[in-house]
PDB file of C-alpha atoms in Angstrom:
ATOM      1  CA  UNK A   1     -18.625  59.785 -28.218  1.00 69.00           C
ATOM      2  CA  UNK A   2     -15.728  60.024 -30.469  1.00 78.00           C
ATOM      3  CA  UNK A   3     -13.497  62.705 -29.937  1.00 89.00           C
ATOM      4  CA  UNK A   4     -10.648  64.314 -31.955  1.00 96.00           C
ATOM      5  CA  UNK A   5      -7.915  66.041 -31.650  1.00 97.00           C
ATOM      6  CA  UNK A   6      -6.667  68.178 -34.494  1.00 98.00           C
ATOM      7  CA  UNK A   7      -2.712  69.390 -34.224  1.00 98.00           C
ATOM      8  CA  UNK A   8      -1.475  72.174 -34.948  1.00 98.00           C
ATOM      9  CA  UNK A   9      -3.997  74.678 -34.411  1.00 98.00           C
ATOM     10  CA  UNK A  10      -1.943  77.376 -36.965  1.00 98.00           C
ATOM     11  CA  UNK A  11       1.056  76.712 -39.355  1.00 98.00           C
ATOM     12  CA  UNK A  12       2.904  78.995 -41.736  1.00 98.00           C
ATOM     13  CA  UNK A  13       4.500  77.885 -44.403  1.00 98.00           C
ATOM     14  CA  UNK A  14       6.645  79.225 -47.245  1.00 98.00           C
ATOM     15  CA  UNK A  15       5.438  78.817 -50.841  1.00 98.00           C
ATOM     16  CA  UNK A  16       6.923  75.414 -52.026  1.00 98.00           C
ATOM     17  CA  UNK A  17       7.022  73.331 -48.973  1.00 98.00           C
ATOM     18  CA  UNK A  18       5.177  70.688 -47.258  1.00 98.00           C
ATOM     19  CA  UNK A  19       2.565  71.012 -44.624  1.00 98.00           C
ATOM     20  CA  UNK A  20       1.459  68.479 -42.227  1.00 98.00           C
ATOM     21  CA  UNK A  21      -1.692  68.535 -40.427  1.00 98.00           C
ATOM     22  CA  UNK A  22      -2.036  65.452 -37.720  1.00 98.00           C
ATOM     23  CA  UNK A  23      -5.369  64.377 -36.000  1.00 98.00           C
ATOM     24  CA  UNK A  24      -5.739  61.583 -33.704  1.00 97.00           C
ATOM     25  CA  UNK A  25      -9.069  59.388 -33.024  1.00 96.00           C
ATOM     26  CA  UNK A  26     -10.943  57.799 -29.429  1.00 93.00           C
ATOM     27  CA  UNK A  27     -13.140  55.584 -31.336  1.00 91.00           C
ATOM     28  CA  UNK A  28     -11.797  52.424 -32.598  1.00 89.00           C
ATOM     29  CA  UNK A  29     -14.996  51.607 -34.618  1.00 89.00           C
ATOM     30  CA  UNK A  30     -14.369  55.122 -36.744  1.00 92.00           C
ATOM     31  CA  UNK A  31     -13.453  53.734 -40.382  1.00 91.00           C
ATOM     32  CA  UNK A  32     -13.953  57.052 -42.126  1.00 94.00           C
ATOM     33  CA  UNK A  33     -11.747  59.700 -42.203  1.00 96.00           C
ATOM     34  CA  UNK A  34     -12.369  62.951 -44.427  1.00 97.00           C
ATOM     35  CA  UNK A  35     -10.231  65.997 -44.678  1.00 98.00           C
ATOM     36  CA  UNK A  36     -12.175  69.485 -45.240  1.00 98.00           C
ATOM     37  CA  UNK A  37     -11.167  73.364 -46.724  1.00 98.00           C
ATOM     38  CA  UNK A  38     -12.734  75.982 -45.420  1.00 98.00           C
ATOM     39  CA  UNK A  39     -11.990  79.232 -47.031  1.00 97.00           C
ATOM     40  CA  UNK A  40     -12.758  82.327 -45.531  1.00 95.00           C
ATOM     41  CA  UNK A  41     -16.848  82.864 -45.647  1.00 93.00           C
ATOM     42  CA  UNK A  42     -17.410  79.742 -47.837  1.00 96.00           C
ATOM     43  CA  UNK A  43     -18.586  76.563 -46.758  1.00 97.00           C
ATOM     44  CA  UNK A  44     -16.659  73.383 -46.024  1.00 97.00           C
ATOM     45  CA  UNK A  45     -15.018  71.412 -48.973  1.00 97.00           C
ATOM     46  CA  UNK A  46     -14.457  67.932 -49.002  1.00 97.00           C
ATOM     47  CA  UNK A  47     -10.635  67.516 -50.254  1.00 97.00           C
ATOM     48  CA  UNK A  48      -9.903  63.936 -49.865  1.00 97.00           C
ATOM     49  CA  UNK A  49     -11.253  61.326 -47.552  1.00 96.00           C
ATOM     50  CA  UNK A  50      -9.280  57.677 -46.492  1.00 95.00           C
ATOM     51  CA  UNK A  51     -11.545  54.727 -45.400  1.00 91.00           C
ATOM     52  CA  UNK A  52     -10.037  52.483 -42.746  1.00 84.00           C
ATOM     53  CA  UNK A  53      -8.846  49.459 -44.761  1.00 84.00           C
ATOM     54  CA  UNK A  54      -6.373  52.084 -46.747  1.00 84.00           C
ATOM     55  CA  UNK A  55      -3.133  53.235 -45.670  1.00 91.00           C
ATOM     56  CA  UNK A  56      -2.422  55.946 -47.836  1.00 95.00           C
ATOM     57  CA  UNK A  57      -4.319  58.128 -50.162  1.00 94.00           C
ATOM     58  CA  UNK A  58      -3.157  60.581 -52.721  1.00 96.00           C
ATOM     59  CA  UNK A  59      -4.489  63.519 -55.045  1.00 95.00           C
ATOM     60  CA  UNK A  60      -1.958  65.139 -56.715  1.00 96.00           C
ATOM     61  CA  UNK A  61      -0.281  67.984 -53.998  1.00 97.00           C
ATOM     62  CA  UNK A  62      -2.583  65.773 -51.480  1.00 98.00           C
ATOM     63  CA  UNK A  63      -1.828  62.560 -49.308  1.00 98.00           C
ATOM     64  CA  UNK A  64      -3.851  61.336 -46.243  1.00 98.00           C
ATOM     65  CA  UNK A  65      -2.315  58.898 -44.297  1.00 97.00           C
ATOM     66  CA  UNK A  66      -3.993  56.592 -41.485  1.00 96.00           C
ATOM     67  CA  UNK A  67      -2.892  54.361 -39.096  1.00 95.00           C
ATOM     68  CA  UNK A  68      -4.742  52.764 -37.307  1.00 93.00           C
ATOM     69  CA  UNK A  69      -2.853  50.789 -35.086  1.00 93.00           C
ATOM     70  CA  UNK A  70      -2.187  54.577 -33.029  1.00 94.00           C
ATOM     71  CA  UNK A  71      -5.712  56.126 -34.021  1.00 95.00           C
ATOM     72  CA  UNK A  72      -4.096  59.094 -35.987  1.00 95.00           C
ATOM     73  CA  UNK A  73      -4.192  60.314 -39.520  1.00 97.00           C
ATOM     74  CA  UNK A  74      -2.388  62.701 -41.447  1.00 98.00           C
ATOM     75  CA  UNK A  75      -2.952  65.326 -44.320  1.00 98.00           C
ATOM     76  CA  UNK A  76       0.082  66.260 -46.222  1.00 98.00           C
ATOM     77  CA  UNK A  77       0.522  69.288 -48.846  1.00 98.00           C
ATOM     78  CA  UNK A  78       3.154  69.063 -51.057  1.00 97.00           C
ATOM     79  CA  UNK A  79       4.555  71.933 -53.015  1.00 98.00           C
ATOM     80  CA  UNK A  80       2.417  74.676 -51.478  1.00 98.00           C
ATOM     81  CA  UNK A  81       0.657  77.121 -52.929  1.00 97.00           C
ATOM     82  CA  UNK A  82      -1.511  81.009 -51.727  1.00 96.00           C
ATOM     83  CA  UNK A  83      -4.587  79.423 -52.813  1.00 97.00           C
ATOM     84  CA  UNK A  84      -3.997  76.165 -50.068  1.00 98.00           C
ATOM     85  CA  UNK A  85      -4.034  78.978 -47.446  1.00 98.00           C
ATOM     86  CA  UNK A  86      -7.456  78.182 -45.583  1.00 98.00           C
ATOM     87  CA  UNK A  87      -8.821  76.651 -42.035  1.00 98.00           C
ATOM     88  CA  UNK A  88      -8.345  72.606 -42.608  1.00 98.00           C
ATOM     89  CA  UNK A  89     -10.457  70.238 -40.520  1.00 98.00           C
ATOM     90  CA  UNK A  90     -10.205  66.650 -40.255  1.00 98.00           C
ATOM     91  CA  UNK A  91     -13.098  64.469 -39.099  1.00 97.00           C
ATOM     92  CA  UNK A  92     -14.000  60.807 -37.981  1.00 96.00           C
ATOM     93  CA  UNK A  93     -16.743  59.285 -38.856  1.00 93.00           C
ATOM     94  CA  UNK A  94     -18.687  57.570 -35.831  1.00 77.00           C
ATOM     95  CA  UNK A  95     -22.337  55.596 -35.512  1.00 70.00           C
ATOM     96  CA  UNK A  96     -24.898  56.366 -37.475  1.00 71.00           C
ATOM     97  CA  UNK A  97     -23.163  58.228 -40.078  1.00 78.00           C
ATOM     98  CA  UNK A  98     -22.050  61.220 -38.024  1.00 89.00           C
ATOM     99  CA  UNK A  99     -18.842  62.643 -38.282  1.00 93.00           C
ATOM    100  CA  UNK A 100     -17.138  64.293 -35.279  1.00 94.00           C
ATOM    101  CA  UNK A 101     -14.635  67.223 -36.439  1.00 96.00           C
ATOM    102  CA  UNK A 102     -11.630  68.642 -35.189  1.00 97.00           C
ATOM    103  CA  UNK A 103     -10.793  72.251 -34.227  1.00 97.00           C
ATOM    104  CA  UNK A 104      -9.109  73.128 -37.369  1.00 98.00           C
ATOM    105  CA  UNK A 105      -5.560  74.463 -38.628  1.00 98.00           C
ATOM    106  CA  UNK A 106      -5.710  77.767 -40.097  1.00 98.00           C
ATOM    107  CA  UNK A 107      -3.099  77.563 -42.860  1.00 98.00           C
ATOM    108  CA  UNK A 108      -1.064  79.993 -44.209  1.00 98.00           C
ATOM    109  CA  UNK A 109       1.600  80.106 -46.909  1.00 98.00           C
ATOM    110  CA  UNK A 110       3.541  82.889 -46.992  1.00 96.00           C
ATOM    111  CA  UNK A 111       4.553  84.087 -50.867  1.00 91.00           C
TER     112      UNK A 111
ATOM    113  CA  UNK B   1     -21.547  65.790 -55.900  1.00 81.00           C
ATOM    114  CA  UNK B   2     -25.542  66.913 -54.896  1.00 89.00           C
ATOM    115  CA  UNK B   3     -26.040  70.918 -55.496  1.00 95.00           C
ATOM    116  CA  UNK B   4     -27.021  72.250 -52.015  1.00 97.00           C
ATOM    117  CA  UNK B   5     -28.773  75.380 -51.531  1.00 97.00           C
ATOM    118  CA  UNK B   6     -29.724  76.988 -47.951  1.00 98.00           C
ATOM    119  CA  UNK B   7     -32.083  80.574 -47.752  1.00 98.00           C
ATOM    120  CA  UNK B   8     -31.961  82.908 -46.362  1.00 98.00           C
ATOM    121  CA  UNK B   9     -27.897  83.098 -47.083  1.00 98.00           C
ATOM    122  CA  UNK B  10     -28.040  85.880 -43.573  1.00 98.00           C
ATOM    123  CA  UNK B  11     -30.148  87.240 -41.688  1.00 98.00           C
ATOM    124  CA  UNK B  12     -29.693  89.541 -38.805  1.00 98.00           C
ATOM    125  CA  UNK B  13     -32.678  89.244 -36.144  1.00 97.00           C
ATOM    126  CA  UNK B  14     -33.634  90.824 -32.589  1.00 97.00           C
ATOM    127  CA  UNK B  15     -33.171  88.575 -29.345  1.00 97.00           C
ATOM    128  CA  UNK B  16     -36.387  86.657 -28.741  1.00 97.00           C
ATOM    129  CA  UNK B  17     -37.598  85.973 -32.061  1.00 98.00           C
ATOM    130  CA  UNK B  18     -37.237  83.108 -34.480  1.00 98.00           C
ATOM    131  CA  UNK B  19     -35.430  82.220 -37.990  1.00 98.00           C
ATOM    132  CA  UNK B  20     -36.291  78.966 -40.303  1.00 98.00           C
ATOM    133  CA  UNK B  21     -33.425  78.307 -42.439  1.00 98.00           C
ATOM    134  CA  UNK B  22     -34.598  76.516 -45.728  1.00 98.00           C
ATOM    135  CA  UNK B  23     -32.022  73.561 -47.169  1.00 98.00           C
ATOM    136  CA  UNK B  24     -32.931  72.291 -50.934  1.00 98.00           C
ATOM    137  CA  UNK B  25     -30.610  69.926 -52.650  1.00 97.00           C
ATOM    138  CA  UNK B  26     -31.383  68.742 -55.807  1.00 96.00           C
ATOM    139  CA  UNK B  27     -31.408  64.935 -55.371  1.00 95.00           C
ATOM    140  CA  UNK B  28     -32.592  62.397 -52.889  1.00 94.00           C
ATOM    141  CA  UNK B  29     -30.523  61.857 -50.239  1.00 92.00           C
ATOM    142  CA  UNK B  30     -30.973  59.534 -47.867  1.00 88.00           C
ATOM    143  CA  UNK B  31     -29.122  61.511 -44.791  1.00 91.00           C
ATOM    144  CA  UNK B  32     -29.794  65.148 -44.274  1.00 95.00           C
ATOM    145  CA  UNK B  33     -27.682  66.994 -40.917  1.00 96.00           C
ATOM    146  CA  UNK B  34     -27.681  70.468 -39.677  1.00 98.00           C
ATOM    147  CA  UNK B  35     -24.411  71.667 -38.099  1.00 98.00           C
ATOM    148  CA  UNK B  36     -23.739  75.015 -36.586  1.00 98.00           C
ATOM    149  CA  UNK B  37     -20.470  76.501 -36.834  1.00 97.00           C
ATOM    150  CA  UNK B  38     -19.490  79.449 -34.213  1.00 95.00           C
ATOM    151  CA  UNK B  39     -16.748  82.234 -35.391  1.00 91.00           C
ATOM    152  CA  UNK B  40     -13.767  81.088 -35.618  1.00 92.00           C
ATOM    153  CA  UNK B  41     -14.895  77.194 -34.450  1.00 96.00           C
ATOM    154  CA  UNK B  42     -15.007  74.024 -35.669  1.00 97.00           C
ATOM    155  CA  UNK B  43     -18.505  72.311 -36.936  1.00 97.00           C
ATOM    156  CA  UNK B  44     -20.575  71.151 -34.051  1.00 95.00           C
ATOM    157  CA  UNK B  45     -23.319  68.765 -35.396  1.00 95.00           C
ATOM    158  CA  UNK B  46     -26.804  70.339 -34.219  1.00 97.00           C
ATOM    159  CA  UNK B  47     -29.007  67.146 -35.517  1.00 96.00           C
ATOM    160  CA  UNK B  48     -29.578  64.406 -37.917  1.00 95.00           C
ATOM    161  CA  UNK B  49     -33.093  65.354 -40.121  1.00 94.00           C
ATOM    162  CA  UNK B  50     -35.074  62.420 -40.601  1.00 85.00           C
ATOM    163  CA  UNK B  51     -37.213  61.953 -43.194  1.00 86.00           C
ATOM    164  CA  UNK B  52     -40.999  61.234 -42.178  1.00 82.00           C
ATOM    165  CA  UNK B  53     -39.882  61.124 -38.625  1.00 84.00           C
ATOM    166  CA  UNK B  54     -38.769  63.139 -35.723  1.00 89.00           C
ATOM    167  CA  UNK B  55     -34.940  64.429 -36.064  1.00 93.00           C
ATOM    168  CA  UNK B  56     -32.300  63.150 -34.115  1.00 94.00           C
ATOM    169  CA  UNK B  57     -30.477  65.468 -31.649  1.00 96.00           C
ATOM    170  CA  UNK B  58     -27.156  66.017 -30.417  1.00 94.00           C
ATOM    171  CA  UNK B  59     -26.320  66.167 -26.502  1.00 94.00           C
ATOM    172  CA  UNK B  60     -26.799  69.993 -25.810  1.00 95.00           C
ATOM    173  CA  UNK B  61     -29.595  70.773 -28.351  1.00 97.00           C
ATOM    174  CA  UNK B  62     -33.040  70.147 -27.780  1.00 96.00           C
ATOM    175  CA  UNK B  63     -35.791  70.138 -29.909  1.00 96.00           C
ATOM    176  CA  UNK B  64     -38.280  73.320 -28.653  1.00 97.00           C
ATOM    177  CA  UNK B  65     -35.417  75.560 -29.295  1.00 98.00           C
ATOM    178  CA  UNK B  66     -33.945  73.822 -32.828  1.00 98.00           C
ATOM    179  CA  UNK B  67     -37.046  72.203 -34.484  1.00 97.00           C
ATOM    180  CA  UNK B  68     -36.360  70.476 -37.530  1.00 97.00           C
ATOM    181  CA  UNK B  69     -38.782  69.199 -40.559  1.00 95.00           C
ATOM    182  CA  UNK B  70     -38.187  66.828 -43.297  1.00 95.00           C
ATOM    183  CA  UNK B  71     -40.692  66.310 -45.656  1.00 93.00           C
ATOM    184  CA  UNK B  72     -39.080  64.890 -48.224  1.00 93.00           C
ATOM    185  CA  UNK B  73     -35.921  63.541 -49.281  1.00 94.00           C
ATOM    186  CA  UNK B  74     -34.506  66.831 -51.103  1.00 96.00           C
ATOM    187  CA  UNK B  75     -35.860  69.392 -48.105  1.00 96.00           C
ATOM    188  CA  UNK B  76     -35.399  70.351 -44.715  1.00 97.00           C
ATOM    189  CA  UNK B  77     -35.731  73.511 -42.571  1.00 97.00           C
ATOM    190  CA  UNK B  78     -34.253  74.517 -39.499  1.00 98.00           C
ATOM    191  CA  UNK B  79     -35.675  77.087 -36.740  1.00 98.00           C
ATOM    192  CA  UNK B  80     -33.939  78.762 -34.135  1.00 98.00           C
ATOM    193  CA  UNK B  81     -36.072  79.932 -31.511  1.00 98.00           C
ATOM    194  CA  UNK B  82     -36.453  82.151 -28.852  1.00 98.00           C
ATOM    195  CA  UNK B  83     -32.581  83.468 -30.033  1.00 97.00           C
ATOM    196  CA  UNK B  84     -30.468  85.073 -27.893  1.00 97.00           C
ATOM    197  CA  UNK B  85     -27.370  86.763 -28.905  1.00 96.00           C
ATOM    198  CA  UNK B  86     -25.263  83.621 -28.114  1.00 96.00           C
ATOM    199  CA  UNK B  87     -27.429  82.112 -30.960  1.00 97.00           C
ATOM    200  CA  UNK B  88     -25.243  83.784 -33.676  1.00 97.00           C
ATOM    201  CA  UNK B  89     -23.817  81.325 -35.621  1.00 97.00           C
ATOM    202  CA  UNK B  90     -23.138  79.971 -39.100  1.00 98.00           C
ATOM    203  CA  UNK B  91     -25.794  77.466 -39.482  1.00 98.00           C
ATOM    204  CA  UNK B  92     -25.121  74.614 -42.269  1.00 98.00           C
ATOM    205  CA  UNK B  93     -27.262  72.179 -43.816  1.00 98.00           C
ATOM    206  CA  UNK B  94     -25.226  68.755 -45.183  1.00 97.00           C
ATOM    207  CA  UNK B  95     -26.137  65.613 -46.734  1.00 96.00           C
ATOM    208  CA  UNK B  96     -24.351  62.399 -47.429  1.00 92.00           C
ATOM    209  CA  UNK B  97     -24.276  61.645 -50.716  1.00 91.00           C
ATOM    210  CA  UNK B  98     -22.315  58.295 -51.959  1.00 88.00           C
ATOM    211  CA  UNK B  99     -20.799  58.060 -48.974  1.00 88.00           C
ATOM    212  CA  UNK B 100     -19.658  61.355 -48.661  1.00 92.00           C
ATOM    213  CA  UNK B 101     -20.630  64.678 -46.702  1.00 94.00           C
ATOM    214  CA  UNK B 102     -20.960  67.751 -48.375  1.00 96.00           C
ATOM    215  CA  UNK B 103     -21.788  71.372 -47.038  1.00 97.00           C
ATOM    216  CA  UNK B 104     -24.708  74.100 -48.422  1.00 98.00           C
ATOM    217  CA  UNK B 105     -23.305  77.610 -48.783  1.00 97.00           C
ATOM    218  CA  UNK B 106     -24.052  78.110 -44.783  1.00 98.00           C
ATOM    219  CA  UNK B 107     -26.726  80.730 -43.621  1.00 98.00           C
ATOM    220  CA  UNK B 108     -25.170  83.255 -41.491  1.00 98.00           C
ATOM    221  CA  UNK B 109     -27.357  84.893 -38.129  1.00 98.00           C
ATOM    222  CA  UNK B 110     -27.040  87.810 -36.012  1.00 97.00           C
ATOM    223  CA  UNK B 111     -28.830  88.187 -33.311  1.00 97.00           C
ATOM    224  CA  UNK B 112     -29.104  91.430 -31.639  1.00 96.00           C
TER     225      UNK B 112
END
């Protein structure tokens, strides 16, 4: 089944900069790739999402980037903020609809 | 996106017994899923509900110990049986709605 791999597992960041979350992908047939916050005791949020015939993706402080050549995708925060301090989780999409999730970065960003 | 509800939100419950989780949403969906989500872990997807038919499982999770029902396109229930301490979990219901997955609120068990 498809398996991935979600790096890293924690990152602190100051208020104001970028972070970086990178996942990588086993299943070439995977062609959707959605990005999740999980704050603590609430339930996953769907943040932005890329589908595999897109590059790049943005929402405002938010990018995804795939490539699919290398089986990896990207979330990028811009300009960070307290509230972006949760556990992220990136996911594949495989047959049938399923998706198969990473482990999750817990982000913080320090004030 | 759909409005997903799951009851009971937690429950704490003595080793051997069982818990059915209730999952209303408030549309059809075609594609129902119940994940379970361990402290501190990532979502590991438990099954895929059908509706009308016998659920789907995932390798590691059999259906005498998670038995799932669908009735109908906006409801689906979840037991866990027989539990055992290692049972305590964050169980979530999800649907996929426009192509999209989204989460209920999560119904949290302790077994003792």
């Amino acid at each position: 089944g498809e398996n991935v791999e979600q790096h890293p597992s924690t990152l602190s960041v100051q208020e104001g900069d970028s972070a970086v979350i990178k996942c990588t992908y086993s299943d070439s047939a995977s062609n959707y790739f959605p990005w999740y916050k999980q704050e603590l005791g609430k339930r996953p949020q769907l943040i932005i999402d890329i589908r595999s015939n897109v590059g790049e993706k943005k929402d405002q402080r938010i990018a995804v980037t795939l490539n699919k050549t290398a089986k990896h995708f990207s979330l990028h925060i811009t300009e960070t903020q307290p509230e972006d301090s949760a556990v992220y989780f990136c996911a594949a999409r495989i047959q049938r609809n399923k998706l198969s999730f990473g482990a999750g970065t817990t982000v913080t960003v320090r004030a | 996106s759909a409005v997903i509800s799951q009851k009971p939100s937690r429950d704490i419950c003595q080793r051997g017994t069982s818990l059915t989780i209730q999952c209303q949403v408030d549309s059809q969906v075609t594609m129902m899923f119940w994940y379970r989500q361990q402290p501190g872990q990532s979502l590991t997807l438990i099954a895929t509900a059908n509706q009308g038919s016998e659920a789907t499982y995932e390798s590691g999770f059999v259906i005498d110990k998670f038995p799932i029902s669908r009735p109908n396109l906006t409801f689906s229930t979840l037991t866990v049986s027989n539990m055992s301490p290692e049972d305590s979990s964050i169980y979530l219901c999800s649907v996929l709605e426009g192509g999209e997955q989204f989460f209920g609120p999560g119904t949290r068990l302790t077994v003792l």
